[in-house]
mmCIF file of C-alpha atoms and ligand atoms in Angstrom:
data_model
loop_
_atom_site.group_PDB
_atom_site.id
_atom_site.type_symbol
_atom_site.label_atom_id
_atom_site.label_comp_id
_atom_site.label_asym_id
_atom_site.label_seq_id
_atom_site.Cartn_x
_atom_site.Cartn_y
_atom_site.Cartn_z
ATOM 1 C CA UNK W 1 111.095 107.802 93.513
ATOM 2 C CA UNK W 2 110.796 109.732 96.735
ATOM 3 C CA UNK W 3 111.458 107.828 99.905
ATOM 4 C CA UNK W 4 111.640 109.655 103.172
ATOM 5 C CA UNK W 5 111.818 108.090 106.558
ATOM 6 C CA UNK W 6 112.607 109.320 110.015
ATOM 7 C CA UNK W 7 113.572 106.032 111.597
ATOM 8 C CA UNK W 8 115.761 103.340 110.158
ATOM 9 C CA UNK W 9 113.355 100.485 110.590
ATOM 10 C CA UNK W 10 110.735 102.250 108.529
ATOM 11 C CA UNK W 11 113.370 103.144 105.974
ATOM 12 C CA UNK W 12 114.594 99.566 105.664
ATOM 13 C CA UNK W 13 111.060 98.262 105.347
ATOM 14 C CA UNK W 14 110.241 100.792 102.646
ATOM 15 C CA UNK W 15 113.424 100.022 100.760
ATOM 16 C CA UNK W 16 112.795 96.299 100.764
ATOM 17 C CA UNK W 17 109.294 96.930 99.588
ATOM 18 C CA UNK W 18 110.364 99.188 96.771
ATOM 19 C CA UNK W 19 112.991 96.682 95.662
ATOM 20 C CA UNK W 20 110.443 93.907 95.630
ATOM 21 C CA UNK W 21 108.184 96.122 93.621
ATOM 22 C CA UNK W 22 110.849 97.051 91.091
ATOM 23 C CA UNK W 23 111.656 93.398 90.525
ATOM 24 C CA UNK W 24 108.112 92.465 89.758
ATOM 25 C CA UNK W 25 106.928 95.340 87.644
ATOM 26 C CA UNK W 26 107.743 97.389 84.600
ATOM 27 C CA UNK W 27 108.945 100.984 84.455
ATOM 28 C CA UNK W 28 105.552 102.393 83.532
ATOM 29 C CA UNK W 29 103.796 101.246 86.692
ATOM 30 C CA UNK W 30 106.610 102.322 88.973
ATOM 31 C CA UNK W 31 105.881 105.983 88.388
ATOM 32 C CA UNK W 32 102.519 105.557 90.078
ATOM 33 C CA UNK W 33 104.284 104.998 93.372
ATOM 34 C CA UNK W 34 105.689 108.484 93.376
ATOM 35 C CA UNK W 35 104.083 110.947 95.692
ATOM 36 C CA UNK W 36 104.124 110.804 99.401
ATOM 37 C CA UNK W 37 105.100 107.537 100.926
ATOM 38 C CA UNK W 38 104.590 107.821 104.687
ATOM 39 C CA UNK W 39 107.509 109.404 106.486
ATOM 40 C CA UNK W 40 106.732 107.426 109.576
ATOM 41 C CA UNK W 41 104.517 104.661 110.894
ATOM 42 C CA UNK W 42 100.772 105.070 110.897
ATOM 43 C CA UNK W 43 100.535 105.549 114.675
ATOM 44 C CA UNK W 44 102.521 108.778 114.350
ATOM 45 C CA UNK W 45 99.723 110.466 112.406
ATOM 46 C CA UNK W 46 96.507 111.851 113.953
ATOM 47 C CA UNK W 47 94.491 113.129 111.002
ATOM 48 C CA UNK W 48 93.571 116.703 110.070
ATOM 49 C CA UNK W 49 90.556 117.015 112.369
ATOM 50 C CA UNK W 50 92.839 116.850 115.412
ATOM 51 C CA UNK W 51 94.652 119.986 114.228
ATOM 52 C CA UNK W 52 91.457 122.043 114.087
ATOM 53 C CA UNK W 53 91.256 122.399 117.859
ATOM 54 C CA UNK W 54 94.308 124.677 117.949
ATOM 55 C CA UNK W 55 94.638 125.856 114.345
ATOM 56 C CA UNK W 56 91.049 126.795 113.534
ATOM 57 C CA UNK W 57 91.998 129.377 110.892
ATOM 58 C CA UNK W 58 94.328 127.036 109.008
ATOM 59 C CA UNK W 59 91.797 124.252 109.245
ATOM 60 C CA UNK W 60 89.015 126.389 107.789
ATOM 61 C CA UNK W 61 91.193 127.679 105.026
ATOM 62 C CA UNK W 62 92.301 124.147 104.107
ATOM 63 C CA UNK W 63 88.704 122.836 104.262
ATOM 64 C CA UNK W 64 87.749 125.373 101.617
ATOM 65 C CA UNK W 65 90.302 123.986 99.183
ATOM 66 C CA UNK W 66 89.441 121.271 96.761
ATOM 67 C CA UNK W 67 92.462 119.253 97.938
ATOM 68 C CA UNK W 68 90.736 118.496 101.225
ATOM 69 C CA UNK W 69 87.653 116.731 99.973
ATOM 70 C CA UNK W 70 87.796 115.367 96.483
ATOM 71 C CA UNK W 71 88.145 111.684 97.454
ATOM 72 C CA UNK W 72 85.264 110.315 99.518
ATOM 73 C CA UNK W 73 83.354 107.178 100.395
ATOM 74 C CA UNK W 74 80.067 106.883 98.629
ATOM 75 C CA UNK W 75 78.316 106.239 101.941
ATOM 76 C CA UNK W 76 79.343 109.732 103.023
ATOM 77 C CA UNK W 77 77.711 111.605 100.177
ATOM 78 C CA UNK W 78 74.091 112.571 100.033
ATOM 79 C CA UNK W 79 72.185 112.643 96.793
ATOM 80 C CA UNK W 80 72.968 111.325 93.341
ATOM 81 C CA UNK W 81 76.332 110.315 91.917
ATOM 82 C CA UNK W 82 77.609 112.921 89.476
ATOM 83 C CA UNK W 83 77.931 112.018 85.794
ATOM 84 C CA UNK W 84 75.676 110.564 83.155
ATOM 85 C CA UNK W 85 74.769 107.095 84.417
ATOM 86 C CA UNK W 86 72.290 106.289 81.683
ATOM 87 C CA UNK W 87 75.112 105.196 79.357
ATOM 88 C CA UNK W 88 77.643 104.185 81.997
ATOM 89 C CA UNK W 89 79.948 101.169 81.563
ATOM 90 C CA UNK W 90 80.101 100.919 85.389
ATOM 91 C CA UNK W 91 77.556 99.246 87.630
ATOM 92 C CA UNK W 92 76.411 102.138 89.808
ATOM 93 C CA UNK W 93 75.580 99.847 92.717
ATOM 94 C CA UNK W 94 79.193 98.726 92.983
ATOM 95 C CA UNK W 95 80.649 102.177 93.496
ATOM 96 C CA UNK W 96 82.332 102.449 96.905
ATOM 97 C CA UNK W 97 84.888 105.254 96.488
ATOM 98 C CA UNK W 98 84.562 108.433 94.445
ATOM 99 C CA UNK W 99 87.596 110.386 93.280
ATOM 100 C CA UNK W 100 87.341 113.855 91.705
ATOM 101 C CA UNK W 101 84.450 116.223 91.052
ATOM 102 C CA UNK W 102 85.613 119.153 88.966
ATOM 103 C CA UNK W 103 87.078 117.965 85.694
ATOM 104 C CA UNK W 104 86.955 114.196 85.939
ATOM 105 C CA UNK W 105 85.713 111.553 88.287
ATOM 106 C CA UNK W 106 86.931 107.983 88.850
ATOM 107 C CA UNK W 107 85.572 105.140 91.000
ATOM 108 C CA UNK W 108 86.621 102.042 92.949
ATOM 109 C CA UNK W 109 84.561 99.146 94.299
ATOM 110 C CA UNK W 110 84.320 97.744 97.816
ATOM 111 C CA UNK W 111 87.481 95.676 97.308
ATOM 112 C CA UNK W 112 89.342 98.880 96.338
ATOM 113 C CA UNK W 113 89.506 97.772 92.671
ATOM 114 C CA UNK W 114 89.483 100.671 90.232
ATOM 115 C CA UNK W 115 86.929 100.691 87.455
ATOM 116 C CA UNK W 116 88.817 101.199 84.173
ATOM 117 C CA UNK W 117 86.831 104.319 83.210
ATOM 118 C CA UNK W 118 86.597 107.952 84.173
ATOM 119 C CA UNK W 119 83.826 110.411 83.495
ATOM 120 C CA UNK W 120 84.812 113.735 81.895
ATOM 121 C CA UNK W 121 82.401 116.457 82.979
ATOM 122 C CA UNK W 122 82.928 119.005 80.197
ATOM 123 C CA UNK W 123 82.964 116.457 77.396
ATOM 124 C CA UNK W 124 80.114 114.582 79.096
ATOM 125 C CA UNK W 125 81.637 111.237 78.234
ATOM 126 C CA UNK W 126 82.977 108.058 79.810
ATOM 127 C CA UNK W 127 86.640 107.527 78.935
ATOM 128 C CA UNK W 128 88.364 104.161 79.013
ATOM 129 C CA UNK W 129 91.422 103.826 81.285
ATOM 130 C CA UNK W 130 92.724 100.383 80.356
ATOM 131 C CA UNK W 131 95.670 100.523 82.748
ATOM 132 C CA UNK W 132 93.409 100.854 85.768
ATOM 133 C CA UNK W 133 91.740 97.483 85.210
ATOM 134 C CA UNK W 134 92.049 95.304 88.326
ATOM 135 C CA UNK W 135 94.362 97.777 90.005
ATOM 136 C CA UNK W 136 94.151 98.407 93.734
ATOM 137 C CA UNK W 137 93.301 102.027 94.538
ATOM 138 C CA UNK W 138 95.495 101.893 97.634
ATOM 139 C CA UNK W 139 98.600 101.009 95.615
ATOM 140 C CA UNK W 140 98.012 102.974 92.432
ATOM 141 C CA UNK W 141 96.355 106.175 93.589
ATOM 142 C CA UNK W 142 96.647 106.454 97.359
ATOM 143 C CA UNK W 143 100.324 107.575 97.412
ATOM 144 C CA UNK W 144 99.030 111.004 96.367
ATOM 145 C CA UNK W 145 95.394 110.700 97.355
ATOM 146 C CA UNK W 146 95.642 109.672 101.028
ATOM 147 C CA UNK W 147 97.692 110.612 104.100
ATOM 148 C CA UNK W 148 100.210 108.352 105.861
ATOM 149 C CA UNK W 149 99.917 105.413 103.465
ATOM 150 C CA UNK W 150 101.771 102.224 104.374
ATOM 151 C CA UNK W 151 102.254 100.312 101.134
ATOM 152 C CA UNK W 152 102.722 96.934 102.793
ATOM 153 C CA UNK W 153 99.629 96.969 105.016
ATOM 154 C CA UNK W 154 97.692 99.250 102.622
ATOM 155 C CA UNK W 155 96.514 101.250 105.606
ATOM 156 C CA UNK W 156 96.245 105.018 105.632
ATOM 157 C CA UNK W 157 95.066 107.711 108.007
ATOM 158 C CA UNK W 158 92.600 109.641 105.884
ATOM 159 C CA UNK W 159 91.690 110.393 102.285
ATOM 160 C CA UNK W 160 92.910 113.461 100.399
ATOM 161 C CA UNK W 161 95.733 115.895 101.066
ATOM 162 C CA UNK W 162 95.717 116.424 104.832
ATOM 163 C CA UNK W 163 97.705 118.739 107.076
ATOM 164 C CA UNK W 164 100.226 115.976 107.639
ATOM 165 C CA UNK W 165 100.809 115.469 103.888
ATOM 166 C CA UNK W 166 102.760 118.724 103.950
ATOM 167 C CA UNK W 167 103.711 119.106 107.621
ATOM 168 C CA UNK W 168 104.642 115.500 108.373
ATOM 169 C CA UNK W 169 103.213 113.231 111.084
ATOM 170 C CA UNK W 170 101.684 115.264 113.923
ATOM 171 C CA UNK W 171 100.537 113.037 116.764
ATOM 172 C CA UNK W 172 103.390 113.954 119.083
ATOM 173 C CA UNK W 173 102.980 117.642 118.301
ATOM 174 C CA UNK W 174 99.254 117.519 118.977
ATOM 175 C CA UNK W 175 99.883 115.866 122.335
ATOM 176 C CA UNK W 176 102.861 117.927 123.524
ATOM 177 C CA UNK W 177 103.593 120.709 121.137
ATOM 178 C CA UNK W 178 106.526 122.330 122.989
ATOM 179 C CA UNK W 179 108.731 119.268 122.539
ATOM 180 C CA UNK W 180 107.609 118.447 119.022
ATOM 181 C CA UNK W 181 107.805 121.123 116.386
ATOM 182 C CA UNK W 182 106.172 120.549 113.033
ATOM 183 C CA UNK W 183 107.909 120.935 109.708
ATOM 184 C CA UNK W 184 106.937 124.063 107.756
ATOM 185 C CA UNK W 185 107.528 123.533 104.013
ATOM 186 C CA UNK W 186 109.769 126.181 102.512
ATOM 187 C CA UNK W 187 110.483 127.642 105.969
ATOM 188 C CA UNK W 188 111.955 125.066 108.352
ATOM 189 C CA UNK W 189 112.462 121.970 106.209
ATOM 190 C CA UNK W 190 115.559 123.254 104.422
ATOM 191 C CA UNK W 191 113.808 123.048 101.036
ATOM 192 C CA UNK W 192 111.994 125.381 98.693
ATOM 193 C CA UNK W 193 108.244 125.128 99.218
ATOM 194 C CA UNK W 194 107.722 123.576 95.772
ATOM 195 C CA UNK W 195 109.782 120.579 96.861
ATOM 196 C CA UNK W 196 106.801 119.451 98.946
ATOM 197 C CA UNK W 197 104.217 120.271 96.276
ATOM 198 C CA UNK W 198 106.114 118.386 93.577
ATOM 199 C CA UNK W 199 105.902 115.108 95.442
ATOM 200 C CA UNK W 200 102.388 114.938 94.059
ATOM 201 C CA UNK W 201 102.303 117.671 91.420
ATOM 202 C CA UNK W 202 105.265 116.234 89.592
ATOM 203 C CA UNK W 203 106.488 117.326 86.211
ATOM 204 C CA UNK W 204 106.140 113.982 84.490
ATOM 205 C CA UNK W 205 102.353 114.150 84.619
ATOM 206 C CA UNK W 206 100.108 117.139 83.841
ATOM 207 C CA UNK W 207 99.628 117.579 87.585
ATOM 208 C CA UNK W 208 102.382 120.194 87.510
ATOM 209 C CA UNK W 209 100.034 122.668 85.825
ATOM 210 C CA UNK W 210 98.070 123.194 89.042
ATOM 211 C CA UNK W 211 101.091 124.659 90.858
ATOM 212 C CA UNK W 212 102.293 126.959 88.065
ATOM 213 C CA UNK W 213 100.473 129.967 89.455
ATOM 214 C CA UNK W 214 101.348 129.245 93.072
ATOM 215 C CA UNK W 215 102.120 132.528 94.834
ATOM 216 C CA UNK W 216 104.450 130.932 97.375
ATOM 217 C CA UNK W 217 102.002 131.186 100.291
ATOM 218 C CA UNK W 218 99.719 128.229 100.788
ATOM 219 C CA UNK W 219 97.392 129.310 103.613
ATOM 220 C CA UNK W 220 94.993 132.206 103.521
ATOM 221 C CA UNK W 221 94.672 132.489 99.782
ATOM 222 C CA UNK W 222 91.287 130.863 99.467
ATOM 223 C CA UNK W 223 91.137 128.530 96.479
HETATM 224 C C1 HEC H 1 96.871 121.236 121.433
HETATM 225 C C2 HEC H 1 97.028 122.288 120.444
HETATM 226 C C3 HEC H 1 97.653 121.935 119.105
HETATM 227 C C4 HEC H 1 97.313 120.922 118.245
HETATM 228 C C5 HEC H 1 96.244 119.845 118.442
HETATM 229 C C6 HEC H 1 98.127 121.087 117.075
HETATM 230 N N1 HEC H 1 98.949 122.177 117.218
HETATM 231 FE FE1 HEC H 1 100.254 122.916 115.860
HETATM 232 N N2 HEC H 1 100.863 124.345 117.163
HETATM 233 C C7 HEC H 1 100.273 124.596 118.392
HETATM 234 C C8 HEC H 1 100.885 125.806 118.965
HETATM 235 C C9 HEC H 1 100.499 126.449 120.296
HETATM 236 C C10 HEC H 1 101.867 126.232 118.039
HETATM 237 C C11 HEC H 1 102.782 127.459 118.159
HETATM 238 C C12 HEC H 1 102.032 128.732 117.871
HETATM 239 C C13 HEC H 1 101.522 128.798 116.470
HETATM 240 O O1 HEC H 1 102.343 128.784 115.523
HETATM 241 O O2 HEC H 1 100.296 128.878 116.285
HETATM 242 C C14 HEC H 1 101.825 125.278 116.932
HETATM 243 C C15 HEC H 1 102.645 125.370 115.813
HETATM 244 C C16 HEC H 1 102.466 124.628 114.665
HETATM 245 C C17 HEC H 1 103.256 124.794 113.455
HETATM 246 C C18 HEC H 1 104.438 125.745 113.283
HETATM 247 C C19 HEC H 1 105.746 124.984 113.605
HETATM 248 C C20 HEC H 1 105.881 124.661 115.062
HETATM 249 O O3 HEC H 1 105.814 123.450 115.403
HETATM 250 O O4 HEC H 1 106.035 125.564 115.892
HETATM 251 C C21 HEC H 1 102.743 123.915 112.534
HETATM 252 C C22 HEC H 1 103.226 123.709 111.112
HETATM 253 C C23 HEC H 1 101.649 123.199 113.168
HETATM 254 N N3 HEC H 1 101.524 123.658 114.459
HETATM 255 C C24 HEC H 1 100.893 122.234 112.550
HETATM 256 C C25 HEC H 1 99.983 121.406 113.217
HETATM 257 C C26 HEC H 1 99.330 120.282 112.604
HETATM 258 C C27 HEC H 1 99.502 119.839 111.158
HETATM 259 C C28 HEC H 1 98.535 119.735 113.562
HETATM 260 C C29 HEC H 1 97.682 118.472 113.440
HETATM 261 C C30 HEC H 1 98.424 117.279 113.065
HETATM 262 C C31 HEC H 1 98.699 120.513 114.772
HETATM 263 N N4 HEC H 1 99.595 121.509 114.526
HETATM 264 C C32 HEC H 1 98.052 120.262 115.965
HETATM 265 C C33 HEC H 1 99.289 123.859 118.970
HETATM 266 C C34 HEC H 1 98.695 122.735 118.447
HETATM 267 C C1 HEC H 2 99.899 114.630 98.895
HETATM 268 C C2 HEC H 2 99.851 115.098 97.524
HETATM 269 C C3 HEC H 2 99.825 116.607 97.304
HETATM 270 C C4 HEC H 2 100.689 117.557 97.811
HETATM 271 C C5 HEC H 2 101.883 117.357 98.737
HETATM 272 C C6 HEC H 2 100.245 118.827 97.274
HETATM 273 N N1 HEC H 2 99.139 118.629 96.487
HETATM 274 FE FE1 HEC H 2 98.058 120.089 95.572
HETATM 275 N N2 HEC H 2 96.643 118.729 95.035
HETATM 276 C C7 HEC H 2 96.730 117.379 95.256
HETATM 277 C C8 HEC H 2 95.471 116.770 94.912
HETATM 278 C C9 HEC H 2 95.155 115.277 95.005
HETATM 279 C C10 HEC H 2 94.610 117.812 94.508
HETATM 280 C C11 HEC H 2 93.116 117.692 94.287
HETATM 281 C C12 HEC H 2 92.586 117.536 92.963
HETATM 282 C C13 HEC H 2 92.038 118.788 92.386
HETATM 283 O O1 HEC H 2 91.885 119.809 93.089
HETATM 284 O O2 HEC H 2 91.718 118.737 91.197
HETATM 285 C C14 HEC H 2 95.397 119.025 94.548
HETATM 286 C C15 HEC H 2 94.953 120.288 94.141
HETATM 287 C C16 HEC H 2 95.728 121.417 94.101
HETATM 288 C C17 HEC H 2 95.337 122.669 93.488
HETATM 289 C C18 HEC H 2 94.005 122.948 92.801
HETATM 290 C C19 HEC H 2 93.194 123.493 93.962
HETATM 291 C C20 HEC H 2 91.749 123.570 93.816
HETATM 292 O O3 HEC H 2 91.157 123.981 94.848
HETATM 293 O O4 HEC H 2 91.183 123.208 92.790
HETATM 294 C C21 HEC H 2 96.379 123.563 93.694
HETATM 295 C C22 HEC H 2 96.452 125.032 93.251
HETATM 296 C C23 HEC H 2 97.400 122.855 94.443
HETATM 297 N N3 HEC H 2 96.972 121.563 94.652
HETATM 298 C C24 HEC H 2 98.601 123.403 94.858
HETATM 299 C C25 HEC H 2 99.505 122.770 95.716
HETATM 300 C C26 HEC H 2 100.638 123.432 96.327
HETATM 301 C C27 HEC H 2 100.997 124.889 96.132
HETATM 302 C C28 HEC H 2 101.274 122.496 97.080
HETATM 303 C C29 HEC H 2 102.505 122.645 97.937
HETATM 304 C C30 HEC H 2 102.466 123.734 98.924
HETATM 305 C C31 HEC H 2 100.529 121.236 96.935
HETATM 306 N N4 HEC H 2 99.462 121.457 96.096
HETATM 307 C C32 HEC H 2 100.873 120.045 97.526
HETATM 308 C C33 HEC H 2 97.812 116.695 95.766
HETATM 309 C C34 HEC H 2 98.860 117.289 96.468
HETATM 310 C C1 HEC H 3 101.909 111.245 91.597
HETATM 311 C C2 HEC H 3 100.753 111.548 92.438
HETATM 312 C C3 HEC H 3 99.386 111.045 91.958
HETATM 313 C C4 HEC H 3 98.999 109.741 91.748
HETATM 314 C C5 HEC H 3 99.818 108.480 91.949
HETATM 315 C C6 HEC H 3 97.601 109.810 91.345
HETATM 316 N N1 HEC H 3 97.180 111.114 91.316
HETATM 317 FE FE1 HEC H 3 95.313 111.772 90.826
HETATM 318 N N2 HEC H 3 95.916 113.694 91.098
HETATM 319 C C7 HEC H 3 97.156 114.093 91.567
HETATM 320 C C8 HEC H 3 97.201 115.548 91.672
HETATM 321 C C9 HEC H 3 98.398 116.372 92.135
HETATM 322 C C10 HEC H 3 95.934 116.010 91.252
HETATM 323 C C11 HEC H 3 95.457 117.458 91.204
HETATM 324 C C12 HEC H 3 96.066 118.291 90.178
HETATM 325 C C13 HEC H 3 95.601 117.944 88.809
HETATM 326 O O1 HEC H 3 94.382 117.743 88.625
HETATM 327 O O2 HEC H 3 96.444 117.916 87.898
HETATM 328 C C14 HEC H 3 95.146 114.811 90.898
HETATM 329 C C15 HEC H 3 93.845 114.823 90.417
HETATM 330 C C16 HEC H 3 93.067 113.715 90.158
HETATM 331 C C17 HEC H 3 91.674 113.755 89.732
HETATM 332 C C18 HEC H 3 90.845 115.013 89.656
HETATM 333 C C19 HEC H 3 90.371 115.558 88.429
HETATM 334 C C20 HEC H 3 89.445 116.712 88.767
HETATM 335 O O3 HEC H 3 89.932 117.826 88.869
HETATM 336 O O4 HEC H 3 88.238 116.494 88.959
HETATM 337 C C21 HEC H 3 91.258 112.443 89.595
HETATM 338 C C22 HEC H 3 89.872 111.935 89.186
HETATM 339 C C23 HEC H 3 92.403 111.616 89.916
HETATM 340 N N3 HEC H 3 93.475 112.428 90.249
HETATM 341 C C24 HEC H 3 92.372 110.241 89.872
HETATM 342 C C25 HEC H 3 93.463 109.441 90.135
HETATM 343 C C26 HEC H 3 93.432 107.982 90.040
HETATM 344 C C27 HEC H 3 92.199 107.165 89.663
HETATM 345 C C28 HEC H 3 94.673 107.553 90.367
HETATM 346 C C29 HEC H 3 95.154 106.127 90.403
HETATM 347 C C30 HEC H 3 95.012 105.370 89.163
HETATM 348 C C31 HEC H 3 95.506 108.733 90.657
HETATM 349 N N4 HEC H 3 94.724 109.850 90.506
HETATM 350 C C32 HEC H 3 96.833 108.690 91.022
HETATM 351 C C33 HEC H 3 98.217 113.276 91.871
HETATM 352 C C34 HEC H 3 98.238 111.906 91.710
HETATM 353 C C1 HEC H 4 99.669 121.569 100.528
HETATM 354 C C2 HEC H 4 100.532 121.679 101.689
HETATM 355 C C3 HEC H 4 99.935 122.108 103.010
HETATM 356 C C4 HEC H 4 98.819 121.599 103.611
HETATM 357 C C5 HEC H 4 97.866 120.542 103.109
HETATM 358 C C6 HEC H 4 98.710 122.283 104.882
HETATM 359 N N1 HEC H 4 99.731 123.184 105.036
HETATM 360 FE FE1 HEC H 4 100.130 124.334 106.672
HETATM 361 N N2 HEC H 4 101.614 125.261 105.669
HETATM 362 C C7 HEC H 4 102.056 124.944 104.406
HETATM 363 C C8 HEC H 4 103.055 125.909 103.996
HETATM 364 C C9 HEC H 4 103.748 125.921 102.647
HETATM 365 C C10 HEC H 4 103.232 126.817 105.065
HETATM 366 C C11 HEC H 4 104.147 128.046 105.118
HETATM 367 C C12 HEC H 4 103.324 129.332 105.090
HETATM 368 C C13 HEC H 4 102.328 129.366 103.945
HETATM 369 O O1 HEC H 4 102.699 129.054 102.791
HETATM 370 O O2 HEC H 4 101.147 129.646 104.210
HETATM 371 C C14 HEC H 4 102.306 126.367 106.110
HETATM 372 C C15 HEC H 4 102.180 126.987 107.352
HETATM 373 C C16 HEC H 4 101.412 126.487 108.408
HETATM 374 C C17 HEC H 4 101.413 126.993 109.773
HETATM 375 C C18 HEC H 4 102.164 128.192 110.269
HETATM 376 C C19 HEC H 4 103.582 127.937 110.550
HETATM 377 C C20 HEC H 4 104.248 129.233 110.989
HETATM 378 O O3 HEC H 4 105.252 129.586 110.364
HETATM 379 O O4 HEC H 4 103.746 129.873 111.905
HETATM 380 C C21 HEC H 4 100.542 126.230 110.496
HETATM 381 C C22 HEC H 4 100.203 126.375 111.974
HETATM 382 C C23 HEC H 4 99.977 125.264 109.578
HETATM 383 N N3 HEC H 4 100.545 125.441 108.331
HETATM 384 C C24 HEC H 4 99.023 124.341 109.918
HETATM 385 C C25 HEC H 4 98.334 123.545 109.004
HETATM 386 C C26 HEC H 4 97.164 122.781 109.317
HETATM 387 C C27 HEC H 4 96.531 122.700 110.693
HETATM 388 C C28 HEC H 4 96.768 122.168 108.160
HETATM 389 C C29 HEC H 4 95.558 121.313 107.905
HETATM 390 C C30 HEC H 4 94.268 121.872 108.337
HETATM 391 C C31 HEC H 4 97.728 122.531 107.125
HETATM 392 N N4 HEC H 4 98.638 123.376 107.672
HETATM 393 C C32 HEC H 4 97.713 122.056 105.811
HETATM 394 C C33 HEC H 4 101.613 123.873 103.629
HETATM 395 C C34 HEC H 4 100.499 123.109 103.899
#
């Protein structure tokens, strides 16, 4: 379990929360809390759009990566939902959040409840995911699929893997950059770059496959 916190209050709060969680759940569900738990409180984040003003090249490069856009609200998409809905076990009208669009896609309703199915594009079939039944997207999936998540309030800054997922909270930097340097993974954080990637692409799930061919440079490599 990865817990990082800059200030002690946030750390204490996170610890209490994790302890509560451990007491009330089994080992299998705990692993879903891995990933990036906010390093700081939600007010310390600004969201990726705010970085574009000064880092246009990085912003464009990131926008072209699948990581930046694969979770979205249904209201923000135009056109049809992907997948074969003629034999779907899900009520199409209840879809509120869409997750994925290359290999598989999963859905949640307006109360953030996951539907216990995913659609597999290549196999063209709906696959049952029993463990997702009645689970809250914000608790089960958002640790890796949102930025700045606070597990107790269930609030987050934005969907997907944003600039601040890897560089840490950036509000202060965006407002007064001279006094507030950002963390650069593998360069100024005292860790190898894969340390940051593995918070989400961890070895225990097949997510690690995606980083196997990583060249060591994140920006400017297109996809
Ligand atoms: C008002 C302009 C501005 C905004 C907004 C801004 N930055 Fe910066 N940032 C700079 C400047 C200037 C530098 C130093 C020169 C450079 O590396 O481009 C810098 C440097 C950096 C660095 C290198 C480390 C450092 O701090 O020197 C990172 C990483 C970074 N910014 C990330 C971000 C992220 C992520 C965001 C959005 C949360 C962001 N920046 C928003 C102006 C800005
Ligand atoms: C906050 C969690 C998180 C972090 C940190 C993270 N990733 Fe990802 N990554 C994801 C998610 C979610 C996806 C999107 C799903 C997809 O593309 O299938 C993804 C997708 C990818 C992909 C497939 C890209 C594509 O366009 O299809 C690669 C390659 C990748 N990540 C590499 C990295 C590397 C390298 C790092 C570290 C520098 C990193 N990731 C850090 C969560 C993360
Ligand atoms: C430990 C971090 C983590 C958690 C928690 C997590 N994911 Fe992911 N997920 C990833 C990463 C990393 C990727 C991208 C790399 C990959 O596809 O292996 C990804 C990819 C996906 C994809 C994309 C498949 C595609 O390429 O089209 C879907 C759909 C998905 N996740 C759904 C979920 C759902 C639903 C939950 C909650 C039940 C969840 N994830 C929880 C890290 C996580
Ligand atoms: C998946 C992790 C990840 C994400 C997401 C990410 N970066 Fe980076 N960033 C890195 C890494 C790793 C480096 C070190 C150089 C490299 O690998 O390209 C870096 C380097 C930088 C630098 C240059 C620092 C220097 O040494 O001069 C800036 C500026 C920057 N990123 C801004 C951004 C902005 C703005 C966004 C969002 C639009 C963003 N990054 C999204 C991982 C990430």
